[in-house]
PDB file of C-alpha atoms in Angstrom:
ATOM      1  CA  UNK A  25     -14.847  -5.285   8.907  1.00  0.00           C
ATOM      2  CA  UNK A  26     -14.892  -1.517   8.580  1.00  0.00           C
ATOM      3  CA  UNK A  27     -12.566  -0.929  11.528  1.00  0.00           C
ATOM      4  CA  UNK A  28     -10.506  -3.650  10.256  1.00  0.00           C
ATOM      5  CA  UNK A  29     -10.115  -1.952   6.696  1.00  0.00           C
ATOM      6  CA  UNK A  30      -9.946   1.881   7.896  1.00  0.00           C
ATOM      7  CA  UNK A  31      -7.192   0.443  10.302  1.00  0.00           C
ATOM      8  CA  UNK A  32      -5.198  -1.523   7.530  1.00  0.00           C
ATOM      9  CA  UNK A  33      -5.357   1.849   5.086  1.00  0.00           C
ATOM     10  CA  UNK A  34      -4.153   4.332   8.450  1.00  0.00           C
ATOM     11  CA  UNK A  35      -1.176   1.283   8.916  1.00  0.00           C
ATOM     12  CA  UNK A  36      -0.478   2.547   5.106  1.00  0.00           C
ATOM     13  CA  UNK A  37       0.198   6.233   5.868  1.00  0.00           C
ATOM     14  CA  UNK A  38       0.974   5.936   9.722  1.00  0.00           C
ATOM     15  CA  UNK A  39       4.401   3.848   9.215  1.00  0.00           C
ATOM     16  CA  UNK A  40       5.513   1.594  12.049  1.00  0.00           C
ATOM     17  CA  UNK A  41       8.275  -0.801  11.866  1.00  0.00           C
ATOM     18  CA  UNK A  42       6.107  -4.036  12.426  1.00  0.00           C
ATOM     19  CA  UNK A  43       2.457  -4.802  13.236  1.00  0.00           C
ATOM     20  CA  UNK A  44       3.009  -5.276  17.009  1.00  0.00           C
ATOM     21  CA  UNK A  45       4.088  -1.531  17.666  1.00  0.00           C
ATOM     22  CA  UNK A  46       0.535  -0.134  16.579  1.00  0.00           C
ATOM     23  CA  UNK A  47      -0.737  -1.788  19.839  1.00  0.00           C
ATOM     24  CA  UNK A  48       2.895  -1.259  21.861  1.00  0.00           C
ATOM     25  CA  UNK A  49       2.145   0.905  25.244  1.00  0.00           C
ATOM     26  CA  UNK A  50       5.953   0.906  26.268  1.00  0.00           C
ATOM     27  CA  UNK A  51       7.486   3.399  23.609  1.00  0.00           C
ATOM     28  CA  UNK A  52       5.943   6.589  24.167  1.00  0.00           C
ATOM     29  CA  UNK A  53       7.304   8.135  20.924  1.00  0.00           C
ATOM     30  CA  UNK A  54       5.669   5.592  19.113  1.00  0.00           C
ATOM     31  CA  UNK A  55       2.490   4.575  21.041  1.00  0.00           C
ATOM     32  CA  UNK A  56      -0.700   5.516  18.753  1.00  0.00           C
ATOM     33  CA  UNK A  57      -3.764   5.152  21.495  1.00  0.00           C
ATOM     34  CA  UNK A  58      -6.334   5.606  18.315  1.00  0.00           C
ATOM     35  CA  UNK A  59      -5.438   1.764  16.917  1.00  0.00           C
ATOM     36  CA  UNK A  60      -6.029   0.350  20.642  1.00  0.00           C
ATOM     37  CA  UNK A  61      -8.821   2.028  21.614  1.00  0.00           C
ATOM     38  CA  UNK A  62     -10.789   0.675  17.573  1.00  0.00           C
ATOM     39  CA  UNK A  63      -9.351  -3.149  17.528  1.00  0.00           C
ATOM     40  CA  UNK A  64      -7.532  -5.463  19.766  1.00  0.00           C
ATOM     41  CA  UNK A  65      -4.151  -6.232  18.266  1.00  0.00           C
ATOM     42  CA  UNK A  66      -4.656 -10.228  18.388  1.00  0.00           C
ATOM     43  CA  UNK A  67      -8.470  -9.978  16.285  1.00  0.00           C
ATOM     44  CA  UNK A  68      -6.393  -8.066  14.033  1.00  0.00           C
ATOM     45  CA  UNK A  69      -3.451 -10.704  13.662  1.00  0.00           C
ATOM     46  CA  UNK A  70      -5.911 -13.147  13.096  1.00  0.00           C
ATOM     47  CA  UNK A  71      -8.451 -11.890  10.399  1.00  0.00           C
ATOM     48  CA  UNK A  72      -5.459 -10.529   8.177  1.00  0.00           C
ATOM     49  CA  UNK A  73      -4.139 -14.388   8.387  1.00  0.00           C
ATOM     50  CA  UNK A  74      -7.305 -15.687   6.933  1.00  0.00           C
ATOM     51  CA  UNK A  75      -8.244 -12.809   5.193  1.00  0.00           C
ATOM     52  CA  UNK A  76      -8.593 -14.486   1.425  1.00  0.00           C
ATOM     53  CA  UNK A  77     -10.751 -13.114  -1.896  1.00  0.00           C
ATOM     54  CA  UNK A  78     -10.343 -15.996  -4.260  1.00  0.00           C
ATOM     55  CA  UNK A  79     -10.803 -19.779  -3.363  1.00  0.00           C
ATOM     56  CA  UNK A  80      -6.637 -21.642  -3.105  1.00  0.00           C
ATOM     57  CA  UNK A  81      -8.081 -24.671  -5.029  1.00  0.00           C
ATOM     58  CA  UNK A  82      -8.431 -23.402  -8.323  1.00  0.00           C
ATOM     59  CA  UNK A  83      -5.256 -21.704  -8.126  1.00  0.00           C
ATOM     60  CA  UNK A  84      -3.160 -23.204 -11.378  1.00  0.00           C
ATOM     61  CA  UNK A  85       0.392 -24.182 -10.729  1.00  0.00           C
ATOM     62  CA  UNK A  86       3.234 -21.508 -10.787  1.00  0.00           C
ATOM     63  CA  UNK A  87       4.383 -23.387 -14.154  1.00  0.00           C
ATOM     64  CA  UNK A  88       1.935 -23.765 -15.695  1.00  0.00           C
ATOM     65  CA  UNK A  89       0.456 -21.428 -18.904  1.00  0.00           C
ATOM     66  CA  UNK A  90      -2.357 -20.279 -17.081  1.00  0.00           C
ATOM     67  CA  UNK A  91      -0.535 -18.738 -14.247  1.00  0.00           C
ATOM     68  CA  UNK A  92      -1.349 -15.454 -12.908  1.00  0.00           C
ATOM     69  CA  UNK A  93       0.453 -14.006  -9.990  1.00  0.00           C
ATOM     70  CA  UNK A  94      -2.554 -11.674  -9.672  1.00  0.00           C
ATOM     71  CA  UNK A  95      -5.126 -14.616  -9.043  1.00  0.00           C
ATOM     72  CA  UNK A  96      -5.697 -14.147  -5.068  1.00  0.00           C
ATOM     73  CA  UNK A  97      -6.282 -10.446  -5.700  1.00  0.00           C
ATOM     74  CA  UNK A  98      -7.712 -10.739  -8.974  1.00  0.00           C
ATOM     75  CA  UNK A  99     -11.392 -10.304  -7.159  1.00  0.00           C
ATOM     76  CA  UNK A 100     -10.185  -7.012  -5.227  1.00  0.00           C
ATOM     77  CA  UNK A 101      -8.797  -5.004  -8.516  1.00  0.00           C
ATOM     78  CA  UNK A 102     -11.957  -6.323 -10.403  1.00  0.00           C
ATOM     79  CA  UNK A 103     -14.102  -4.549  -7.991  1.00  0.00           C
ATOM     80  CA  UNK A 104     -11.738  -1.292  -7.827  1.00  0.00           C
ATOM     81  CA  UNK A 105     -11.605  -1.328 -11.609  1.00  0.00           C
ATOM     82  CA  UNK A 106     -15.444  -1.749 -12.032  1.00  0.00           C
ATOM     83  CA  UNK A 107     -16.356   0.934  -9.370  1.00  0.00           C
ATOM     84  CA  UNK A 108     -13.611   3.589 -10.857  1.00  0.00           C
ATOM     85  CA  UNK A 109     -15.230   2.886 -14.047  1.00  0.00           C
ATOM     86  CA  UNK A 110     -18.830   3.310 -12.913  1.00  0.00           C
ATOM     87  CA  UNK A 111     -18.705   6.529 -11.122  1.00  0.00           C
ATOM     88  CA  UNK A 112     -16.874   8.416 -13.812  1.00  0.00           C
ATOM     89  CA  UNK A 113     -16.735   8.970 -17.562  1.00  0.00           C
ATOM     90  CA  UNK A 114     -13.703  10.158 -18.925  1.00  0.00           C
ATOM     91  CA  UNK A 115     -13.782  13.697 -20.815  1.00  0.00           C
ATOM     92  CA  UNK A 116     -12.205  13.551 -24.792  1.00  0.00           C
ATOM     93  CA  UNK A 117      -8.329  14.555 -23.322  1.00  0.00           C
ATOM     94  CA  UNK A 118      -7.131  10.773 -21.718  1.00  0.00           C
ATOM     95  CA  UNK A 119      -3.870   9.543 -20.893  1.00  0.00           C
ATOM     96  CA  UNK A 120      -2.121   6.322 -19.953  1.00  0.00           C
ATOM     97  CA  UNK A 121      -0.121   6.826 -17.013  1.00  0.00           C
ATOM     98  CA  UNK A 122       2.925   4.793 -15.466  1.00  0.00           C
ATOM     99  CA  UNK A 123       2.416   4.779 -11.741  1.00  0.00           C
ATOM    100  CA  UNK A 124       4.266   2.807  -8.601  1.00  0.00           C
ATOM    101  CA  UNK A 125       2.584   1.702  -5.888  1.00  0.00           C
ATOM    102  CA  UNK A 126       4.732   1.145  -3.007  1.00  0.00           C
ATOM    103  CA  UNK A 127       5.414  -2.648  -2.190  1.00  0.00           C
ATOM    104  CA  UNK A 128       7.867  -4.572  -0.140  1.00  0.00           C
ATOM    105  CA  UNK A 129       6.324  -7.991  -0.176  1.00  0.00           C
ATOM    106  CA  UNK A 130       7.724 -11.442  -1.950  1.00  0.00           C
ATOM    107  CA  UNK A 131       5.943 -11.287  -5.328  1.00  0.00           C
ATOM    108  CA  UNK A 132       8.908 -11.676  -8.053  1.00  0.00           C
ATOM    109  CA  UNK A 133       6.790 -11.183 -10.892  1.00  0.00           C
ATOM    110  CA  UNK A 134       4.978  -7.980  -9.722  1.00  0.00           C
ATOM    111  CA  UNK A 135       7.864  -6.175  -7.742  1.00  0.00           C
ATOM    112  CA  UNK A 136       9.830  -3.740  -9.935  1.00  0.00           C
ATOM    113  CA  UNK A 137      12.852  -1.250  -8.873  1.00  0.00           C
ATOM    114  CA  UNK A 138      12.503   2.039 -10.451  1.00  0.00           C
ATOM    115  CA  UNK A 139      15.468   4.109  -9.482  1.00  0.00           C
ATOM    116  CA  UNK A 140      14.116   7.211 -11.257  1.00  0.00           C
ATOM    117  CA  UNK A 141      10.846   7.406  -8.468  1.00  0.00           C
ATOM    118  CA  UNK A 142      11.825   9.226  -5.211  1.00  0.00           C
ATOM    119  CA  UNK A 143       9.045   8.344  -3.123  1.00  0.00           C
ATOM    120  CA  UNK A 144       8.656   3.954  -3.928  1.00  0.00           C
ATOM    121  CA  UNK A 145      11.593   3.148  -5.495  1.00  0.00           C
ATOM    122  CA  UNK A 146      10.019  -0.742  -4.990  1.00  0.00           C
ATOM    123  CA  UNK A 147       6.843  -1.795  -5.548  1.00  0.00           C
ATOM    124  CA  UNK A 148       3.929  -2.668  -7.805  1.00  0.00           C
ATOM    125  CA  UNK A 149       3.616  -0.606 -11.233  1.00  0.00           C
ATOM    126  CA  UNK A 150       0.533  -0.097 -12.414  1.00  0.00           C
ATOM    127  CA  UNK A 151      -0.707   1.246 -16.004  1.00  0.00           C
ATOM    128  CA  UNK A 152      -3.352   4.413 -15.518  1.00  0.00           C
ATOM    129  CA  UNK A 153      -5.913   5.618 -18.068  1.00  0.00           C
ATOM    130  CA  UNK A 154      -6.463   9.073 -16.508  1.00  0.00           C
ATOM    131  CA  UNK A 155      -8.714  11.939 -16.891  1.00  0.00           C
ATOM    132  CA  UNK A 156      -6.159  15.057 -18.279  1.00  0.00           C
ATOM    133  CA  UNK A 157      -8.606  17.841 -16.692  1.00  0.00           C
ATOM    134  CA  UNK A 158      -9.215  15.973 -13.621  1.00  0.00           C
ATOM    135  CA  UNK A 159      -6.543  13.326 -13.120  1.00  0.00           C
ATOM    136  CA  UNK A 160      -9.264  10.921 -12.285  1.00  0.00           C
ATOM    137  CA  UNK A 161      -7.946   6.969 -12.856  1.00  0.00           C
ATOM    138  CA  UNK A 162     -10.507   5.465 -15.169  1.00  0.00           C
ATOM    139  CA  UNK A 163      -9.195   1.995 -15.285  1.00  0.00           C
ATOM    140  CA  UNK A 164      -5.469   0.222 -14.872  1.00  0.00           C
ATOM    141  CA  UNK A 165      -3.890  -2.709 -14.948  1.00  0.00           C
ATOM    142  CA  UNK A 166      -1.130  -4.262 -13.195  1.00  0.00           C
ATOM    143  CA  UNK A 167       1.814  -4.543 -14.335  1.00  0.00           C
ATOM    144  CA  UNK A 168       3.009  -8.348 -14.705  1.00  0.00           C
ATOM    145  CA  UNK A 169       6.597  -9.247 -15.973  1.00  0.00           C
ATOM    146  CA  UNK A 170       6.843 -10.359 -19.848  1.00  0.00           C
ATOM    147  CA  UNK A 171       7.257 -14.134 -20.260  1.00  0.00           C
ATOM    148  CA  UNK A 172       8.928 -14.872 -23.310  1.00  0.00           C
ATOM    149  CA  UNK A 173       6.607 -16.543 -25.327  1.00  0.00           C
ATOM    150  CA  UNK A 174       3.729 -13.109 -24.342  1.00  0.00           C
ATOM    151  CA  UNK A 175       6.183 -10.796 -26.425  1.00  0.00           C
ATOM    152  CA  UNK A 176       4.586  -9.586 -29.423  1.00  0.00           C
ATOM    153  CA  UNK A 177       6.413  -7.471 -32.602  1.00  0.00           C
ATOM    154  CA  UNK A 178       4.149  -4.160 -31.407  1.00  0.00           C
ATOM    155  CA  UNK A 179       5.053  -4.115 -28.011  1.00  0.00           C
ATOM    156  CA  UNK A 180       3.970  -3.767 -24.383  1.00  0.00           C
ATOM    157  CA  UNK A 181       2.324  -0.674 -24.813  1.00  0.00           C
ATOM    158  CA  UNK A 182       0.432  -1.464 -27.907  1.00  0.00           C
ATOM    159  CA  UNK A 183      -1.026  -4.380 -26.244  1.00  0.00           C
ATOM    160  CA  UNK A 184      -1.876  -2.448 -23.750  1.00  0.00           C
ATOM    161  CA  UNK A 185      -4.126   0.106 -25.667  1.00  0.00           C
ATOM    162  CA  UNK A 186      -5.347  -2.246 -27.333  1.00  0.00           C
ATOM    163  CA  UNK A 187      -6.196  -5.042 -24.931  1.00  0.00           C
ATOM    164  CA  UNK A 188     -10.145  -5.028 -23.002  1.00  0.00           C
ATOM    165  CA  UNK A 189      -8.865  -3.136 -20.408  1.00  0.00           C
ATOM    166  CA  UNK A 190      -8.990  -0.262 -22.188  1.00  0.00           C
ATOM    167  CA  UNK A 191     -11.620  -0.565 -24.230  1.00  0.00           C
ATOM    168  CA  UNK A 192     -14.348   1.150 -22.476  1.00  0.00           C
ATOM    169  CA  UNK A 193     -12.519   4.586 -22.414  1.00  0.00           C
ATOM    170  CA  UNK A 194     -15.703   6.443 -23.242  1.00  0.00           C
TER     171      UNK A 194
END
């Protein structure tokens, strides 16, 4: 599983056009030995198809109220936000921070298009609290678009600050 991770975070800074052409020996330009010579292209293939951290059956229904489009990662980002938060304490100077991770995928109510970002233009945007001194991320949270009955007379942001997320700032 480690080789299987460290290979899925290289894919995310070594950019190929599709899966296949990490393994490809014909293109010399592109052929990368390193991903060959850790995994075999087909073990790969086949653990990110039933690679799964929450359980499909107690997924609610896309209409329903209790929908979250976060649910099958919901496990991951629990564990990210308890580790950040465990391993660092946040001096007195904190900030919340708008940040975009890059994403191409089919998740309507995650994706957002921010023209203003050079470097992801499309992807997932995520709310930081950050350390000022060290720019450490304490804790976020996802971004999820507004439904219309979730809009409240404060705002976004004021929910936000406000909301247990947050809370545990130091």
């Amino acid at each position: 599983m480690r080789a299987f991770i460290g290979i899925a975070l290289i894919m995310g800074i070594v950019r190929l056009p599709g899966i296949n052409d990490y393994w490809d020996t014909c293109h010399k330009p592109i052929s990368q030995t390193w991903f060959r010579e850790h995994f075999e292209r087909d073990r790969f293939k086949l653990l990110l198809k039933f690679l799964h951290f929450a359980n499909n059956d107690g997924m609610p229904a896309q209409d329903s109220q209790d929908y979250d489009p976060l649910y099958k990662n919901k496990p991951v980002i629990d564990y990210f936000v308890h580790v950040f938060k465990r391993h660092f304490h946040p001096s007195q100077n904190i900030t919340i921070d708008e940040s975009m991770v890059s994403f191409r995928g089919r998740t309507p109510h995650l994706r957002q298009y921010m023209p203003q970002k050079r470097h992801a233009r499309f992807g997932v945007k995520l709310w930081c609290l950050c350390d000022t001194k060290t720019g450490y991320t304490h804790t976020f949270e996802v971004y999820k678009e507004v439904r219309q009955g979730d809009r409240s007379e404060e705002g976004f942001i004021y929910n936000l600050v406000m909301s247990d997320a947050f809370d545990e700032a130091g």
